[in-house]
Amino acid sequence: MKKLAPSILAADFSNLSQQLRYIEIGGADVVHCDIMDGKFVPNITFGTVVVKAVSKTTKLPIDVHLMIENPDNFIEDFVKAGASYISVHQEEVVHLHRTIARIKELGAKAGVVINPATPVSTLSDILEFVDFVLVMSVNPGFGGQKFIPSTLNKIKQLAKIRKEKELSFEIEIDGGVTSENIKDILNAGCDMFVAGSSVFAQDNISAATTELKNLIS
Ligand code: DX5
Ligand code: ZN
């Protein structure tokens, strides 16, 4: 099943529980939480306190995207806060195999993220160990940016490797996903679609969720 993962980065935090209700009604599968520390990326968002509040409010699984330095120090805290999926950046983590193993050991699905300038080839020796690969289709740090079309190629490459090596990791895309480009992303081989502005910045959040969900179903 293809999954739609609205990113709460674009949500109205003064009414988060209602916003989560809207995406549930619309048919969202996962809630994407963007954790930024102002160091790995030039922006600061939120941490475990908010993830805990989200997990109290919704039954949807929570996907925590760690855009922080030294993510190893926080993995356990995010699992305790309710994360079902945790992803770390290839560009930040030195002992990636160990970090992926640790996430799994704690009971969450483990993912690796690559920035737009990071090639798929850097993942060749970790792919057999991960549950998912997150392809950034914008430079991480902010919502509302424009999709970088060349990242579609990375999804195709990953889908090809997955088939050839008989692996089973899921492929996730994050950044600039809209109702205009989501079909192309689907056709490239993507399984999980993060969407911030194209869900939460719309007048009718439930309808926007349903529209995107229908396009990938
Ligand atoms: C960007 C974040 C994204 C962001 C996507 O650094 O990782 O998850 O929320 O927002 P949109 O869909 O608006 O590009
Ligand atoms: Zn994200």
GROMACS .gro file of C-alpha atoms and ligand atoms in nm:
model
  232
    1MET     CA    1   0.000   0.000   0.000
    2LYS     CA    2   0.123   0.347  -0.089
    3LYS     CA    3   0.132   0.582   0.210
    4LEU     CA    4   0.061   0.951   0.242
    5ALA     CA    5   0.252   1.118   0.525
    6PRO     CA    6   0.147   1.480   0.586
    7SER     CA    7   0.421   1.684   0.752
    8ILE     CA    8   0.297   1.887   1.046
    9LEU     CA    9   0.570   2.146   0.981
   10ALA     CA   10   0.309   2.337   0.780
   11ALA     CA   11   0.029   2.282   1.034
   12ASP     CA   12  -0.134   2.535   1.265
   13PHE     CA   13   0.033   2.446   1.595
   14SER     CA   14  -0.218   2.649   1.794
   15ASN     CA   15  -0.472   2.384   1.696
   16LEU     CA   16  -0.265   2.075   1.636
   17SER     CA   17  -0.514   1.814   1.755
   18GLN     CA   18  -0.781   1.949   1.522
   19GLN     CA   19  -0.533   1.956   1.233
   20LEU     CA   20  -0.445   1.592   1.300
   21ARG     CA   21  -0.813   1.506   1.301
   22TYR     CA   22  -0.849   1.668   0.957
   23ILE     CA   23  -0.575   1.452   0.803
   24GLU     CA   24  -0.718   1.138   0.966
   25ILE     CA   25  -1.057   1.215   0.811
   26GLY     CA   26  -0.887   1.277   0.478
   27GLY     CA   27  -0.720   0.935   0.480
   28ALA     CA   28  -0.359   1.005   0.582
   29ASP     CA   29  -0.153   0.698   0.668
   30VAL     CA   30   0.136   0.841   0.867
   31VAL     CA   31   0.222   1.169   1.045
   32HIS     CA   32   0.562   1.308   0.940
   33CYS     CA   33   0.748   1.509   1.208
   34ASP     CA   34   1.044   1.725   1.106
   35ILE     CA   35   1.301   1.765   1.381
   36MET     CA   36   1.549   2.047   1.317
   37ASP     CA   37   1.822   2.175   1.546
   38GLY     CA   38   1.948   2.494   1.378
   39LYS     CA   39   2.284   2.323   1.319
   40PHE     CA   40   2.246   2.039   1.070
   41VAL     CA   41   1.986   2.258   0.899
   42PRO     CA   42   1.938   2.635   0.928
   43ASN     CA   43   1.608   2.616   1.113
   44ILE     CA   44   1.474   2.502   1.451
   45THR     CA   45   1.145   2.319   1.491
   46PHE     CA   46   1.040   2.098   1.781
   47GLY     CA   47   1.143   1.790   1.976
   48THR     CA   48   1.012   1.499   2.177
   49VAL     CA   49   0.755   1.703   2.370
   50VAL     CA   50   0.559   1.773   2.052
   51VAL     CA   51   0.603   1.419   1.916
   52LYS     CA   52   0.464   1.287   2.245
   53ALA     CA   53   0.166   1.519   2.216
   54VAL     CA   54   0.106   1.405   1.857
   55SER     CA   55   0.116   1.041   1.959
   56LYS     CA   56  -0.135   1.108   2.236
   57THR     CA   57  -0.368   1.278   1.987
   58THR     CA   58  -0.360   1.039   1.691
   59LYS     CA   59  -0.350   0.665   1.631
   60LEU     CA   60  -0.161   0.718   1.304
   61PRO     CA   61   0.201   0.598   1.308
   62ILE     CA   62   0.458   0.874   1.352
   63ASP     CA   63   0.752   0.918   1.113
   64VAL     CA   64   1.033   1.116   1.275
   65HIS     CA   65   1.279   1.277   1.032
   66LEU     CA   66   1.588   1.377   1.226
   67MET     CA   67   1.764   1.679   1.076
   68ILE     CA   68   1.993   1.720   1.373
   69GLU     CA   69   2.356   1.675   1.468
   70ASN     CA   70   2.441   1.361   1.666
   71PRO     CA   71   2.101   1.196   1.615
   72ASP     CA   72   2.220   0.887   1.805
   73ASN     CA   73   2.183   1.080   2.129
   74PHE     CA   74   1.809   1.125   2.076
   75ILE     CA   75   1.684   0.808   1.908
   76GLU     CA   76   1.569   0.641   2.227
   77ASP     CA   77   1.384   0.954   2.340
   78PHE     CA   78   1.193   0.974   2.011
   79VAL     CA   79   1.097   0.607   2.024
   80LYS     CA   80   0.972   0.662   2.380
   81ALA     CA   81   0.779   0.967   2.257
   82GLY     CA   82   0.591   0.745   2.010
   83ALA     CA   83   0.789   0.730   1.684
   84SER     CA   84   0.722   0.425   1.466
   85TYR     CA   85   0.962   0.531   1.191
   86ILE     CA   86   1.291   0.712   1.248
   87SER     CA   87   1.522   0.836   0.976
   88VAL     CA   88   1.873   0.977   1.001
   89HIS     CA   89   2.078   1.159   0.739
   90GLN     CA   90   2.360   0.979   0.560
   91GLU     CA   91   2.550   1.311   0.559
   92GLU     CA   92   2.550   1.332   0.939
   93VAL     CA   93   2.588   0.980   1.072
   94VAL     CA   94   2.936   0.831   1.074
   95HIS     CA   95   2.852   0.480   1.197
   96LEU     CA   96   2.536   0.438   0.997
   97HIS     CA   97   2.516   0.060   1.032
   98ARG     CA   98   2.526   0.091   1.410
   99THR     CA   99   2.266   0.368   1.415
  100ILE     CA  100   2.026   0.176   1.191
  101ALA     CA  101   2.067  -0.134   1.409
  102ARG     CA  102   1.998   0.073   1.721
  103ILE     CA  103   1.674   0.216   1.579
  104LYS     CA  104   1.553  -0.135   1.494
  105GLU     CA  105   1.658  -0.271   1.831
  106LEU     CA  106   1.438  -0.008   1.994
  107GLY     CA  107   1.144  -0.132   1.789
  108ALA     CA  108   1.106   0.139   1.524
  109LYS     CA  109   1.144   0.117   1.146
  110ALA     CA  110   1.487   0.249   1.050
  111GLY     CA  111   1.547   0.480   0.757
  112VAL     CA  112   1.834   0.662   0.595
  113VAL     CA  113   1.791   1.003   0.428
  114ILE     CA  114   1.989   1.152   0.140
  115ASN     CA  115   2.002   1.521   0.053
  116PRO     CA  116   1.958   1.635  -0.309
  117ALA     CA  117   2.338   1.649  -0.361
  118THR     CA  118   2.405   1.304  -0.213
  119PRO     CA  119   2.414   1.019  -0.465
  120VAL     CA  120   2.229   0.689  -0.421
  121SER     CA  121   2.564   0.511  -0.459
  122THR     CA  122   2.662   0.624  -0.106
  123LEU     CA  123   2.394   0.385   0.024
  124SER     CA  124   2.509   0.069  -0.150
  125ASP     CA  125   2.635  -0.104   0.165
  126ILE     CA  126   2.348  -0.003   0.394
  127LEU     CA  127   2.044  -0.076   0.175
  128GLU     CA  128   2.013  -0.436   0.289
  129PHE     CA  129   1.980  -0.320   0.651
  130VAL     CA  130   1.730  -0.034   0.626
  131ASP     CA  131   1.350  -0.048   0.636
  132PHE     CA  132   1.322   0.263   0.422
  133VAL     CA  133   1.516   0.525   0.227
  134LEU     CA  134   1.404   0.887   0.234
  135VAL     CA  135   1.497   1.084  -0.077
  136MET     CA  136   1.501   1.459  -0.013
  137SER     CA  137   1.353   1.642  -0.309
  138VAL     CA  138   1.437   1.984  -0.160
  139ASN     CA  139   1.729   2.093   0.056
  140PRO     CA  140   1.615   2.019   0.411
  141GLY     CA  141   1.531   2.298   0.653
  142PHE     CA  142   1.211   2.455   0.530
  143GLY     CA  143   0.868   2.370   0.402
  144GLY     CA  144   0.715   2.521   0.091
  145GLN     CA  145   1.015   2.481  -0.140
  146LYS     CA  146   1.007   2.375  -0.502
  147PHE     CA  147   1.048   2.007  -0.594
  148ILE     CA  148   1.386   1.929  -0.758
  149PRO     CA  149   1.288   1.712  -1.059
  150SER     CA  150   1.624   1.532  -1.091
  151THR     CA  151   1.552   1.354  -0.761
  152LEU     CA  152   1.300   1.138  -0.951
  153ASN     CA  153   1.599   0.960  -1.096
  154LYS     CA  154   1.713   0.859  -0.750
  155ILE     CA  155   1.380   0.695  -0.682
  156LYS     CA  156   1.411   0.504  -1.008
  157GLN     CA  157   1.766   0.397  -0.919
  158LEU     CA  158   1.658   0.280  -0.574
  159ALA     CA  159   1.360   0.088  -0.713
  160LYS     CA  160   1.591  -0.081  -0.964
  161ILE     CA  161   1.846  -0.182  -0.699
  162ARG     CA  162   1.568  -0.307  -0.474
  163LYS     CA  163   1.441  -0.533  -0.750
  164GLU     CA  164   1.783  -0.656  -0.860
  165LYS     CA  165   1.899  -0.735  -0.509
  166GLU     CA  166   1.557  -0.862  -0.396
  167LEU     CA  167   1.544  -0.618  -0.106
  168SER     CA  168   1.230  -0.485   0.056
  169PHE     CA  169   1.303  -0.131   0.181
  170GLU     CA  170   1.037   0.131   0.119
  171ILE     CA  171   1.115   0.449  -0.074
  172GLU     CA  172   0.996   0.780   0.071
  173ILE     CA  173   1.003   1.126  -0.088
  174ASP     CA  174   1.007   1.455   0.102
  175GLY     CA  175   0.983   1.813  -0.023
  176GLY     CA  176   0.771   2.003  -0.272
  177VAL     CA  177   0.523   1.721  -0.330
  178THR     CA  178   0.200   1.848  -0.489
  179SER     CA  179  -0.104   1.715  -0.672
  180GLU     CA  180   0.078   1.813  -0.992
  181ASN     CA  181   0.391   1.602  -0.945
  182ILE     CA  182   0.278   1.318  -0.716
  183LYS     CA  183   0.186   1.087  -1.007
  184ASP     CA  184   0.534   1.120  -1.158
  185ILE     CA  185   0.683   1.038  -0.819
  186LEU     CA  186   0.452   0.738  -0.789
  187ASN     CA  187   0.548   0.616  -1.136
  188ALA     CA  188   0.917   0.643  -1.046
  189GLY     CA  189   0.860   0.380  -0.774
  190CYS     CA  190   0.791   0.574  -0.454
  191ASP     CA  191   0.598   0.416  -0.164
  192MET     CA  192   0.562   0.691   0.097
  193PHE     CA  193   0.487   1.055   0.015
  194VAL     CA  194   0.554   1.339   0.258
  195ALA     CA  195   0.347   1.650   0.194
  196GLY     CA  196   0.354   1.962   0.410
  197SER     CA  197   0.222   2.274   0.235
  198SER     CA  198   0.009   2.083  -0.015
  199VAL     CA  199  -0.189   1.948   0.281
  200PHE     CA  200  -0.177   2.193   0.572
  201ALA     CA  201  -0.154   2.519   0.377
  202GLN     CA  202  -0.477   2.439   0.193
  203ASP     CA  203  -0.819   2.577   0.286
  204ASN     CA  204  -0.968   2.232   0.326
  205ILE     CA  205  -0.704   2.009   0.484
  206SER     CA  206  -0.918   1.692   0.472
  207ALA     CA  207  -1.003   1.741   0.105
  208ALA     CA  208  -0.638   1.813   0.017
  209THR     CA  209  -0.535   1.494   0.200
  210THR     CA  210  -0.797   1.288   0.016
  211GLU     CA  211  -0.698   1.434  -0.320
  212LEU     CA  212  -0.332   1.336  -0.275
  213LYS     CA  213  -0.427   0.996  -0.131
  214ASN     CA  214  -0.649   0.920  -0.429
  215LEU     CA  215  -0.371   1.013  -0.669
  216ILE     CA  216  -0.140   0.748  -0.519
  217SER     CA  217  -0.402   0.478  -0.461
  218DX5     C1  218   1.194   1.989   0.479
  218DX5     C2  219   1.114   1.886   0.554
  218DX5     C3  220   0.986   1.848   0.489
  218DX5     C4  221   0.884   1.961   0.478
  218DX5     C5  222   0.810   1.940   0.350
  218DX5     O1  223   1.318   2.001   0.537
  218DX5     O2  224   1.189   1.767   0.570
  218DX5     O3  225   0.926   1.735   0.551
  218DX5     O4  226   0.793   1.964   0.582
  218DX5     O5  227   0.729   2.049   0.328
  218DX5     P1  228   0.669   2.079   0.185
  218DX5     O6  229   0.580   1.960   0.150
  218DX5     O7  230   0.594   2.206   0.205
  218DX5     O8  231   0.782   2.089   0.089
  219ZN      ZN  232   1.080   1.580   0.646
   0.00000   0.00000   0.00000
